[in-house]
CSV table of C-alpha atoms in Angstrom, one decimal:
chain,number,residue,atom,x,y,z
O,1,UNK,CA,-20.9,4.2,4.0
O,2,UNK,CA,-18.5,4.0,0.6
O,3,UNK,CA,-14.2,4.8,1.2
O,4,UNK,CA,-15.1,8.1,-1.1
O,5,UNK,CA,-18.3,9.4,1.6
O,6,UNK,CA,-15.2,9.0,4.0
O,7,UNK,CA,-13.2,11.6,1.9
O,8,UNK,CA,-15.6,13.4,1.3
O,9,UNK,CA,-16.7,14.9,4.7
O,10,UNK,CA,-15.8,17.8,6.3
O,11,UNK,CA,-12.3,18.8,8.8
O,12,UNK,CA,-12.8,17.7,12.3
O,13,UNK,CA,-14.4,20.7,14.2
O,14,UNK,CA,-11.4,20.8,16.5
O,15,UNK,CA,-7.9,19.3,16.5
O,16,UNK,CA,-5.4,18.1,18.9
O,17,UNK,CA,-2.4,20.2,19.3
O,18,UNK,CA,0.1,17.2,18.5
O,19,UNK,CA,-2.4,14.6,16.9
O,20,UNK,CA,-5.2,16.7,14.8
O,21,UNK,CA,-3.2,18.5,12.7
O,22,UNK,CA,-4.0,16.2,9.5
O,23,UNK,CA,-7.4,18.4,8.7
O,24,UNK,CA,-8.5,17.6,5.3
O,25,UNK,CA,-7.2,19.8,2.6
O,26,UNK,CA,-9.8,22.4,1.0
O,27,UNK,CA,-9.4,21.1,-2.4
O,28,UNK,CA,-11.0,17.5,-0.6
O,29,UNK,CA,-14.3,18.4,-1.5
O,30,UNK,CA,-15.0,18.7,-4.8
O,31,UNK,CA,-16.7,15.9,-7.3
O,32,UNK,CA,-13.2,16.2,-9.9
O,33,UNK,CA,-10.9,15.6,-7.4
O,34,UNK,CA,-13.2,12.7,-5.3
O,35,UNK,CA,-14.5,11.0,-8.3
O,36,UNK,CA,-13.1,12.0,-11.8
O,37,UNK,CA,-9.3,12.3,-11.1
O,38,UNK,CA,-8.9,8.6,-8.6
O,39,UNK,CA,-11.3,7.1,-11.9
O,40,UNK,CA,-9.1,8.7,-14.4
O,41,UNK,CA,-5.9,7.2,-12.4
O,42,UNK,CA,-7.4,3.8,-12.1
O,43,UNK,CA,-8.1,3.7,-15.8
O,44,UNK,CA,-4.5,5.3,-17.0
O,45,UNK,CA,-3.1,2.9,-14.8
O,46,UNK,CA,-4.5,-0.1,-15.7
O,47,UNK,CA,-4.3,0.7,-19.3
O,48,UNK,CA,-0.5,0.9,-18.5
O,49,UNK,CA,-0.3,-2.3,-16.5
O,50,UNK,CA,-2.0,-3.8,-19.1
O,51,UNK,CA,0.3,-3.2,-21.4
O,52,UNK,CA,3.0,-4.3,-19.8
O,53,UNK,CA,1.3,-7.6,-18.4
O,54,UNK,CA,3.4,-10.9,-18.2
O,55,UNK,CA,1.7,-13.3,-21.3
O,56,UNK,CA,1.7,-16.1,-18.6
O,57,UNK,CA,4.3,-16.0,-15.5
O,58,UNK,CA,7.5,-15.0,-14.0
O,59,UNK,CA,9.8,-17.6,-12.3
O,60,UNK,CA,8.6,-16.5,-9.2
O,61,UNK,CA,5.7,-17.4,-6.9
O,62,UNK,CA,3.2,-16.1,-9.7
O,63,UNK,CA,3.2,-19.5,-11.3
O,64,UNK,CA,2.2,-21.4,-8.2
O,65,UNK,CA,-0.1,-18.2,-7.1
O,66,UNK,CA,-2.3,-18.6,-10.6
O,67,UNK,CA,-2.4,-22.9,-10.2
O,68,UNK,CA,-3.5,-22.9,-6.4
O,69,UNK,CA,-5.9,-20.2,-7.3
O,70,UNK,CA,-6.9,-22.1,-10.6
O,71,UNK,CA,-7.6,-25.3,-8.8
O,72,UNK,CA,-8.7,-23.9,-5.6
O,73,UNK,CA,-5.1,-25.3,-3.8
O,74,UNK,CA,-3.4,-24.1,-0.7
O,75,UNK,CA,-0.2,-22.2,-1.6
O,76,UNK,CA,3.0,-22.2,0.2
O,77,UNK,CA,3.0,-20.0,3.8
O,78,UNK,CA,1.3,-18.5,5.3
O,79,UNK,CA,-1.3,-20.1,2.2
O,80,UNK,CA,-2.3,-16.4,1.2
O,81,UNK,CA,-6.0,-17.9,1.2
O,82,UNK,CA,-8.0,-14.3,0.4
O,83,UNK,CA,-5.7,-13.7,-2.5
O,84,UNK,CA,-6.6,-17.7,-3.9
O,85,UNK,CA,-10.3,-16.7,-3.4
O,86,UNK,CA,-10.4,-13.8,-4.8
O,87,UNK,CA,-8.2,-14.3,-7.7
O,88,UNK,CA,-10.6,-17.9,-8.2
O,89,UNK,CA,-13.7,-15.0,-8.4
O,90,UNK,CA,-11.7,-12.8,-10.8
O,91,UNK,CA,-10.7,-15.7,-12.8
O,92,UNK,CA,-14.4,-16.8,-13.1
O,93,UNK,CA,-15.5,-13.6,-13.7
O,94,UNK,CA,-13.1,-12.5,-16.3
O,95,UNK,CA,-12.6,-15.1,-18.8
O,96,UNK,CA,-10.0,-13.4,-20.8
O,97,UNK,CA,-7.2,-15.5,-21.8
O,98,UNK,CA,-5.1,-18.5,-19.9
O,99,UNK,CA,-5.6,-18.3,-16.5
O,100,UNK,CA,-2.1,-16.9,-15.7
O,101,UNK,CA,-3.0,-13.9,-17.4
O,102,UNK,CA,-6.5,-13.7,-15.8
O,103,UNK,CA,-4.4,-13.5,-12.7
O,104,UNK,CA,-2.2,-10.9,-13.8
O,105,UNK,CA,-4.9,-8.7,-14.5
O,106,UNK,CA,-6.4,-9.2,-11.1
O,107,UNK,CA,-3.0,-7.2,-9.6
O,108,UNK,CA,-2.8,-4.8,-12.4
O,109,UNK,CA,-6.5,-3.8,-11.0
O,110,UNK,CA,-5.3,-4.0,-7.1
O,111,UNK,CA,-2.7,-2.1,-8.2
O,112,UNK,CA,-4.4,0.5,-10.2
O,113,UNK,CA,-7.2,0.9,-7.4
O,114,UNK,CA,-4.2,1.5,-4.7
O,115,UNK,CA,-2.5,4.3,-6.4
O,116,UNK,CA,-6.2,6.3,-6.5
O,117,UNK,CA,-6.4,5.2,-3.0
O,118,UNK,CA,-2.7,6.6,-1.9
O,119,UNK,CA,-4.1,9.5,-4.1
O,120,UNK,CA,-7.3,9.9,-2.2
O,121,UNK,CA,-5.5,9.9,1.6
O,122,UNK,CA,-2.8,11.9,0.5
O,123,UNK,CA,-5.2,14.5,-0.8
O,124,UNK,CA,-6.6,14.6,2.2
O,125,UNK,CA,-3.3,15.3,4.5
O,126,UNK,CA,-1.9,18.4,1.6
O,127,UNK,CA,-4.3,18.7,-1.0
O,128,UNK,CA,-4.4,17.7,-5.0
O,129,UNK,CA,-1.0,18.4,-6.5
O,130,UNK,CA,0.6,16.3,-2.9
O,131,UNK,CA,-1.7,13.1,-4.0
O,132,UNK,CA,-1.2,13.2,-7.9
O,133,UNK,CA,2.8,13.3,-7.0
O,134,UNK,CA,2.7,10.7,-4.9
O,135,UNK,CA,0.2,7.9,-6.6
O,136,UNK,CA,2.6,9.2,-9.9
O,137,UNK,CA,5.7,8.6,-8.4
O,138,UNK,CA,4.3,5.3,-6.7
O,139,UNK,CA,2.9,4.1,-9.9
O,140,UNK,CA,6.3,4.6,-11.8
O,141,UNK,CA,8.3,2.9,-9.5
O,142,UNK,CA,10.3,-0.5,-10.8
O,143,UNK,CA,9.3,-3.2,-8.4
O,144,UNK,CA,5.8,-2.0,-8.0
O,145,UNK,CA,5.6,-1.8,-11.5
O,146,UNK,CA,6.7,-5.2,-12.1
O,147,UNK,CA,4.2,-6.4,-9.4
O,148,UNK,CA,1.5,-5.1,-11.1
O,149,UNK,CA,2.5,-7.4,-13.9
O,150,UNK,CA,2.2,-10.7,-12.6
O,151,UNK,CA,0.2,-12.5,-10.3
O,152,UNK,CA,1.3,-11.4,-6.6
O,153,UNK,CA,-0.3,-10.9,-3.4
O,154,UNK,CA,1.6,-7.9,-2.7
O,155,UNK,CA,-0.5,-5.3,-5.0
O,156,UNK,CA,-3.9,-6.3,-3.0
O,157,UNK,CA,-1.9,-6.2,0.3
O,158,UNK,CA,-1.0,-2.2,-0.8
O,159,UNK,CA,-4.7,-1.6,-2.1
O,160,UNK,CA,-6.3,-3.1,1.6
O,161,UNK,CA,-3.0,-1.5,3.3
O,162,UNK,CA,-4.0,1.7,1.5
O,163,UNK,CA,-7.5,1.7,2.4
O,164,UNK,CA,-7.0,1.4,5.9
O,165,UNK,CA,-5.1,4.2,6.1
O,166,UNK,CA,-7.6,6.0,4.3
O,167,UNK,CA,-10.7,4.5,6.3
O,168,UNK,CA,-8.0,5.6,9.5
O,169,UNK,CA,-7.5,9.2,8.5
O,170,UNK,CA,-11.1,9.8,8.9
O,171,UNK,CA,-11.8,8.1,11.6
O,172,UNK,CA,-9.2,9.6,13.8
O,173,UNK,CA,-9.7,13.1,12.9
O,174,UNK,CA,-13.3,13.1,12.8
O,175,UNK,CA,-16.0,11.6,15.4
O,176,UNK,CA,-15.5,7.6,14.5
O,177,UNK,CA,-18.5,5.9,13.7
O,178,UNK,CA,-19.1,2.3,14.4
O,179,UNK,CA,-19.4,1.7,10.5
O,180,UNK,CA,-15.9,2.9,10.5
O,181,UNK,CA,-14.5,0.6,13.1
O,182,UNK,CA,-16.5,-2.4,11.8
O,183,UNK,CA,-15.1,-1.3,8.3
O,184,UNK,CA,-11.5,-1.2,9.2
O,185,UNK,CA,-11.4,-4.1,11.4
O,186,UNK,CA,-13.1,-6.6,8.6
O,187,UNK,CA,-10.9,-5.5,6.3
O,188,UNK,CA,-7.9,-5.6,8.3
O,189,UNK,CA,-8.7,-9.4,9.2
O,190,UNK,CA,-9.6,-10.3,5.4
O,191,UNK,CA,-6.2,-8.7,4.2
O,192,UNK,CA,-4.5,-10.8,7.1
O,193,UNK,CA,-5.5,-13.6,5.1
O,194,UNK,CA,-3.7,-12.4,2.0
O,195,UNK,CA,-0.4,-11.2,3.6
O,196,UNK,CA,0.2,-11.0,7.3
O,197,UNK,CA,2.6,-7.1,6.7
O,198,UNK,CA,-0.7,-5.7,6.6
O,199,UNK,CA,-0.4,-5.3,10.4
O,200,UNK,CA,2.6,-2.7,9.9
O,201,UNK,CA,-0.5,-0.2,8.9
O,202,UNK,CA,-2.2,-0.3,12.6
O,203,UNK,CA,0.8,-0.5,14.4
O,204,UNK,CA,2.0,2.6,12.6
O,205,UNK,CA,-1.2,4.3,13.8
O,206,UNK,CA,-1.5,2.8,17.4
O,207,UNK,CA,2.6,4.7,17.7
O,208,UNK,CA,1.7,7.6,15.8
O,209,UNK,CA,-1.7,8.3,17.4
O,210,UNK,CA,-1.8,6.6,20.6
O,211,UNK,CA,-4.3,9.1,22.3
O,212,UNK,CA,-6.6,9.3,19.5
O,213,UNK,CA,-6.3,5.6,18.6
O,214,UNK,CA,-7.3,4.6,22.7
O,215,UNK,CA,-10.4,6.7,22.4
O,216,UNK,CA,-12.0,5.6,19.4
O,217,UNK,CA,-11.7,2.0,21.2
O,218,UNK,CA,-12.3,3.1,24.3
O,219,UNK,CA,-16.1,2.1,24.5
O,220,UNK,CA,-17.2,-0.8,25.2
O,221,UNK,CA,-19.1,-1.2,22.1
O,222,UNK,CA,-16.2,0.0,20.1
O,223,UNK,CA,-14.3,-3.0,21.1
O,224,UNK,CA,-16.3,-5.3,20.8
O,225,UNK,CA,-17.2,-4.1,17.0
O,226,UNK,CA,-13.5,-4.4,16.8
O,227,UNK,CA,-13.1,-7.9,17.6
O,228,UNK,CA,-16.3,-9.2,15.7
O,229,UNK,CA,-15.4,-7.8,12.6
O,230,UNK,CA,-12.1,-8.8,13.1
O,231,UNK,CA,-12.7,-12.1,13.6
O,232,UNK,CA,-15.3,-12.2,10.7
O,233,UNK,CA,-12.7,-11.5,8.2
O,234,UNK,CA,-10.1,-13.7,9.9
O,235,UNK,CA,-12.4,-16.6,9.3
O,236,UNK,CA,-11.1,-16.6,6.0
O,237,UNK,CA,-8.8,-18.7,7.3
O,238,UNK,CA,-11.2,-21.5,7.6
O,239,UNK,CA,-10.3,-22.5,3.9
O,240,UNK,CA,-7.5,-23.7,4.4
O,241,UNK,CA,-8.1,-26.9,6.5
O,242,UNK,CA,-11.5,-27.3,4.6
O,243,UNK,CA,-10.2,-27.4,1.1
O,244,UNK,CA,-7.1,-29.5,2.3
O,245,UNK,CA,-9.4,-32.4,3.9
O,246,UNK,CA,-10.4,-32.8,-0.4
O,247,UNK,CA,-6.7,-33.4,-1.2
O,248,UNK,CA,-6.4,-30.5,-3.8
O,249,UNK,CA,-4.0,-30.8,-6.6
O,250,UNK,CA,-1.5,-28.3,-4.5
O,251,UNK,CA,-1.5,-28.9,-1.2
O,252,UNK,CA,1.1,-27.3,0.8
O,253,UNK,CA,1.9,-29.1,3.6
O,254,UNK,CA,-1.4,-30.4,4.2
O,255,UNK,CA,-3.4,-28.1,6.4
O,256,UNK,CA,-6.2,-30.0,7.2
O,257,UNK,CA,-4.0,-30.6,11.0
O,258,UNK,CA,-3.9,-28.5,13.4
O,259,UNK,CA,-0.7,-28.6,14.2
O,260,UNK,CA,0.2,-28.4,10.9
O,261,UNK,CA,-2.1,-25.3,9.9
O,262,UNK,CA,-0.5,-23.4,12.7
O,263,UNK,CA,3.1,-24.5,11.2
O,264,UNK,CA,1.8,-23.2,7.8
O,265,UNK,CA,0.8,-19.4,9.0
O,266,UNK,CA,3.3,-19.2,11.2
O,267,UNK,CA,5.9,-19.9,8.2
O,268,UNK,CA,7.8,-22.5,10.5
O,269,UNK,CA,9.5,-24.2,6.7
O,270,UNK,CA,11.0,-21.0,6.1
O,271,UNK,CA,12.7,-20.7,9.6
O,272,UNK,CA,15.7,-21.2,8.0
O,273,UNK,CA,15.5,-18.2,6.1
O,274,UNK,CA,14.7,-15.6,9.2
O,275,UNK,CA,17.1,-13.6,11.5
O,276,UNK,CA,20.4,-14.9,9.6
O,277,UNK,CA,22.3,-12.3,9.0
O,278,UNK,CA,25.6,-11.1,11.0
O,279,UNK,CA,25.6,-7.8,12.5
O,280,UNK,CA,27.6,-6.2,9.8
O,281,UNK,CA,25.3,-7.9,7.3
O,282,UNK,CA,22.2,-5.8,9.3
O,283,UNK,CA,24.1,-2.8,9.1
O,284,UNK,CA,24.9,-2.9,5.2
O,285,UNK,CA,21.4,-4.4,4.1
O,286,UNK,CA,19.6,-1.0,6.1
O,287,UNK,CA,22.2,1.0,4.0
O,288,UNK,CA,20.7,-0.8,0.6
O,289,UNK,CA,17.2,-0.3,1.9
O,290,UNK,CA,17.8,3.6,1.8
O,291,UNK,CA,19.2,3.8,-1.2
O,292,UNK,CA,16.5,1.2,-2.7
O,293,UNK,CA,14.0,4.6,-1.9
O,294,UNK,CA,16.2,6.7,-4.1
O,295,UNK,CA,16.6,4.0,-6.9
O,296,UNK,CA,12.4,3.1,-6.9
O,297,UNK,CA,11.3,7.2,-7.2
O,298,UNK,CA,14.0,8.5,-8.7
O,299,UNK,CA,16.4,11.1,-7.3
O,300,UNK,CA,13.9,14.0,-7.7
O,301,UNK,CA,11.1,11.9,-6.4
O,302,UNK,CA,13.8,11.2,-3.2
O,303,UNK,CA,14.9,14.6,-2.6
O,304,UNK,CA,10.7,15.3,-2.6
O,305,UNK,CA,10.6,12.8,0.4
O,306,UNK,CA,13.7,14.1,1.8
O,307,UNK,CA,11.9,17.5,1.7
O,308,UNK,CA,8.4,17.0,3.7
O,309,UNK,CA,10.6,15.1,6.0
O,310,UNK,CA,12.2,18.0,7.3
O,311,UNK,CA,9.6,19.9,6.6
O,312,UNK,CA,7.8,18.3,8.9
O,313,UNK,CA,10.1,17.6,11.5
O,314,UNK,CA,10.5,21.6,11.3
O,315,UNK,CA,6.5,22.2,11.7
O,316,UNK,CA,6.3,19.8,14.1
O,317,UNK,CA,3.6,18.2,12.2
O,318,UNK,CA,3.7,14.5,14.0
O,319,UNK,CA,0.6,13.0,13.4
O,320,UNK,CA,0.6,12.0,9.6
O,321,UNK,CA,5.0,12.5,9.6
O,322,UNK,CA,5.2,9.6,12.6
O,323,UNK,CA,2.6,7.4,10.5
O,324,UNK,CA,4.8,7.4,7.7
O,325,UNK,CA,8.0,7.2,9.2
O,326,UNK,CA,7.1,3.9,11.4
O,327,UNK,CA,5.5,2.6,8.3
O,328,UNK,CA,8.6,2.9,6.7
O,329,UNK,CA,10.6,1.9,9.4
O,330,UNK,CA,8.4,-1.1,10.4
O,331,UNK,CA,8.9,-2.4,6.6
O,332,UNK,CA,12.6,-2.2,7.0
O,333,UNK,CA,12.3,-4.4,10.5
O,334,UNK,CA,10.4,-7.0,8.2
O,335,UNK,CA,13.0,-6.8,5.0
O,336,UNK,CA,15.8,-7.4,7.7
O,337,UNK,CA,13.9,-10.8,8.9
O,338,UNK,CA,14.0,-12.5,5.7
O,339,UNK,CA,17.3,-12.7,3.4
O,340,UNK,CA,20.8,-13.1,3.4
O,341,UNK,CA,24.3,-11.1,3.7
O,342,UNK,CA,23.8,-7.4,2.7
O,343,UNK,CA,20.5,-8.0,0.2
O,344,UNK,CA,17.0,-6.9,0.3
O,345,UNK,CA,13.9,-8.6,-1.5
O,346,UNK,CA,12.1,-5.4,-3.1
O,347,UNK,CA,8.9,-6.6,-3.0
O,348,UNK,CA,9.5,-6.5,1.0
O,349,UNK,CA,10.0,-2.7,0.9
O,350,UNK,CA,7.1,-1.8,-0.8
O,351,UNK,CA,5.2,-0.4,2.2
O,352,UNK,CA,8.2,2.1,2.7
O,353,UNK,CA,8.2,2.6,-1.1
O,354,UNK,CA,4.7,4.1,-0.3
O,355,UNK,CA,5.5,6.1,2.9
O,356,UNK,CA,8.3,7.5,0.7
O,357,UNK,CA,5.8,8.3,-2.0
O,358,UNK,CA,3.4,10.2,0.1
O,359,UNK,CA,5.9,12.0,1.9
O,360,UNK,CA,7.1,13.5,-1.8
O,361,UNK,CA,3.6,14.6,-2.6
O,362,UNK,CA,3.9,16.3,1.2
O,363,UNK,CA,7.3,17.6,0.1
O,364,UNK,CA,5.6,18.8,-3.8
O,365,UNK,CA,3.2,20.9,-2.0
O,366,UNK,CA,5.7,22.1,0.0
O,367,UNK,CA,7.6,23.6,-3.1
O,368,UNK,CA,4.4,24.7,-4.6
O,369,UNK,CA,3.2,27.2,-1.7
O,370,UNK,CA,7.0,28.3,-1.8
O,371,UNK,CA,6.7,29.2,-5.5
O,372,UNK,CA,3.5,30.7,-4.8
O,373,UNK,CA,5.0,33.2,-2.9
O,374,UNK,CA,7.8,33.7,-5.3
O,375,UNK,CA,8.5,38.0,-6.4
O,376,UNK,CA,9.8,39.4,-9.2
O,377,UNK,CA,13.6,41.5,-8.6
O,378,UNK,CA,10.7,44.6,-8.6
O,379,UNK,CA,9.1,43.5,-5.4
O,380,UNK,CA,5.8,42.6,-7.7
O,381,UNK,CA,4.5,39.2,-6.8
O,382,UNK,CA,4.8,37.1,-9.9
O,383,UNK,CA,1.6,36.5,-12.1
O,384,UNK,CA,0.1,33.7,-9.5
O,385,UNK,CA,-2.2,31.5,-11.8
O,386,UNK,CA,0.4,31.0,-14.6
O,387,UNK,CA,3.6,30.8,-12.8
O,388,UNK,CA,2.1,28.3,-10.2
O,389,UNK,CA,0.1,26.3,-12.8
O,390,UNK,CA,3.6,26.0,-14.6
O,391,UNK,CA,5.5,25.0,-11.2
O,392,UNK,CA,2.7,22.4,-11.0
O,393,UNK,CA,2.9,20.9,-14.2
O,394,UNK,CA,6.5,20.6,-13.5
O,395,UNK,CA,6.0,18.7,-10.4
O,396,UNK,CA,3.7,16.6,-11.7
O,397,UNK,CA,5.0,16.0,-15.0
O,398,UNK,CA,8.6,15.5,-14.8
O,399,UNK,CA,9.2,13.1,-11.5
O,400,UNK,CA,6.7,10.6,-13.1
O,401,UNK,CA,7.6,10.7,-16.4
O,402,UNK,CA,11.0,10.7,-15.8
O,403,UNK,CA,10.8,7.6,-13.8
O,404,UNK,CA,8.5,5.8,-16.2
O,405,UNK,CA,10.5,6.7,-19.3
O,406,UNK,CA,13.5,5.3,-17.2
O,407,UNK,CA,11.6,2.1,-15.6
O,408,UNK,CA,9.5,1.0,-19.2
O,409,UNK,CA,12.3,-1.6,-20.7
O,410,UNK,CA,13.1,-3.2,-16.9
O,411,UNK,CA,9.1,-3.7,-16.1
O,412,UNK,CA,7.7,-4.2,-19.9
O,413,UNK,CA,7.0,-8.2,-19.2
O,414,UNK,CA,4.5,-8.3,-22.4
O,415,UNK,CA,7.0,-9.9,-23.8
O,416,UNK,CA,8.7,-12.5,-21.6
């Protein structure tokens, strides 16, 4: 069964009073908004990225990422071994320029595929105009712009991250299949082995929907699924201590021993870099990380967020609200683990970046049924079809291009 057959199916035939509130929107059904619109996003998208592409490679890890991937290495931990695979395929499969730009392309696509993705699960929760702001919004922001320029594991850790949440909306508020649970757990376990954060997305679902979560699993065979499929996409792992036995030009502390392979996932080099700041230094780096929200979707696109936050904190709407606040507040745990004094890596946020994204497409619907309703000083209600298409357009026009006008000099790489 495909991630859009998922979408495509009908509201659950009855809902929990705290948990089942996240029935799929009406405009959820239709061939434009399942299969046109996340196409025409993927393509706009990637035309943009494209554009904007890095010739050959930041001073970064995209370098290293394209080389390891290019000679089949092992990169530095946790080795990020479904990302060298993958990008080895692409690279194969794609022979369009040096191979740093091959893999640059690769996350332009991953990037461009996530955004119809955080499009498709968001149009589920409030409908179209809630999906287009967020994927816009997301897709204009400045560090996952620039990561959709250069070779990075972190735009195919959103696009799996952002299917699971897809493949989990459906399966929690509809009658689970097995497919679905095999299908989540395999890819849960194969995006493991591109970046371990991936496991901020089930946690956020186990605290968000414990009850509905604990009966999906709670067959025997459900588990069971669980754990094979998980352990099939795990086994990507394997790689590492093969390909390390051949002595690879990059070989990152030599996997092919146990102990050592453990030391490598486990990021045991970078110890030094974990858990260092002083308690001040905590305090003032979660103050950057909230303001990093406002600075990555703009002030209107924060004040959206701010909106179906309260919004549903008011409706007491906690099944898809809690999954997006422990997302985001899960990513901030992880930021705070890695870094010194009062600074944040971007590119550690970007989960919450996403949360934040969604939650102003929540927040844009929000304003749209509210100008729906709006009346003339007569007591007439306003002519509906023009003056909400024009309160649309707004929302979807301005945040995003706003943001994009504002980010295009900082994330144009085509040039560097």
């Amino acid at each position: 069964m495909s991630i859009w057959s998922f979408a495509m199916a009908g509201p659950p035939a009855h809902s929990d009073a705290k948990e089942g509130r996240d029935q799929r929107h009406p405009y959820a059904r239709s061939t434009i908004t399942l299969l046109i619109i996340p196409a025409i996003i993927i393509a706009a998208s990637f035309t943009l990225y494209l554009q904007t592409a890095n010739p050959l490679f930041r001073f970064s890890d995209g370098g290293e990422l394209a080389a390891a991937s290019y000679t089949l290495g092992i990169a530095h931990p946790t080795g990020y071994p479904a990302f060298l695979m993958l990008q080895k395929t692409w690279s194969f499969l794609v022979p369009i320029g040096n191979p740093c730009f091959r893999a640059n392309l690769m996350s332009a696509l991953c990037a461009s595929i996530a955004l119809a993705l955080i499009y498709l699960f968001t149009l589920r929760i409030a409908g179209l105009i809630a999906g287009l702001v967020a994927a816009g919004l997301f897709a204009m922001s400045e560090t996952f712009w620039l990561q959709a320029t250069q070779s990075t594991v972190y735009t195919l850790n959103l696009m799996l991250g952002a299917l699971l949440i897809l493949v989990a909306f459906r399966a929690l508020h509809h009658p689970a299949t097995l497919q679905m649970i095999a299908l989540f757990f395999l890819v849960l376990g194969f995006g493991l082995g591109n970046h371990v954060t991936l496991l901020l997305v089930p946690i956020a679902l186990l605290v968000s929907h414990p009850f509905s979560f604990g009966r999906i699993l709670g067959r025997k065979t459900a588990i069971l699924t669980a754990l094979i499929f998980l352990m099939v996409g795990l086994s990507i792992y394997l790689y590492m201590p093969l390909r390390a036995q051949q002595d690879p030009p990059i070989n990152w502390g030599d996997t092919s021993i146990s102990e050592r392979m453990w030391e490598h996932i486990s990021q045991q080099d970078y110890k030094f870099k974990q858990a260092s700041r002083t308690t001040g230094e905590y305090f003032s780096a979660t103050g950057t990380f909230f303001a990093s929200i406002a600075n990555e979707l703009g002030i209107v696109g924060a004040i959206l967020a701010l909106i179906g936050l309260v919004h549903g904190i008011i409706k007491r709407d906690t099944s898809s609200l809690l999954f997006f606040v422990v997302l985001a507040l899960g990513t901030l745990m992880v930021a705070l683990l890695y870094g010194e004094r009062d600074e944040l890596e971007p590119i550690y946020c970007l989960p919450a970046y996403l949360a934040a994204a969604a939650l102003a497409g929540l927040g844009a619907n929000l304003i749209l049924k509210l100008c729906s309703g709006v009346r003339r000083a007569s007591g007439q209600l306003a002519p509906r079809k023009a003056f909400i298409s024009l309160c649309a357009i707004v929302l979807l026009v301005l945040p995003p291009m706003v943001l994009g006008i504002s980010n295009y000099h900082r994330c144009d790489s085509s040039q560097n």
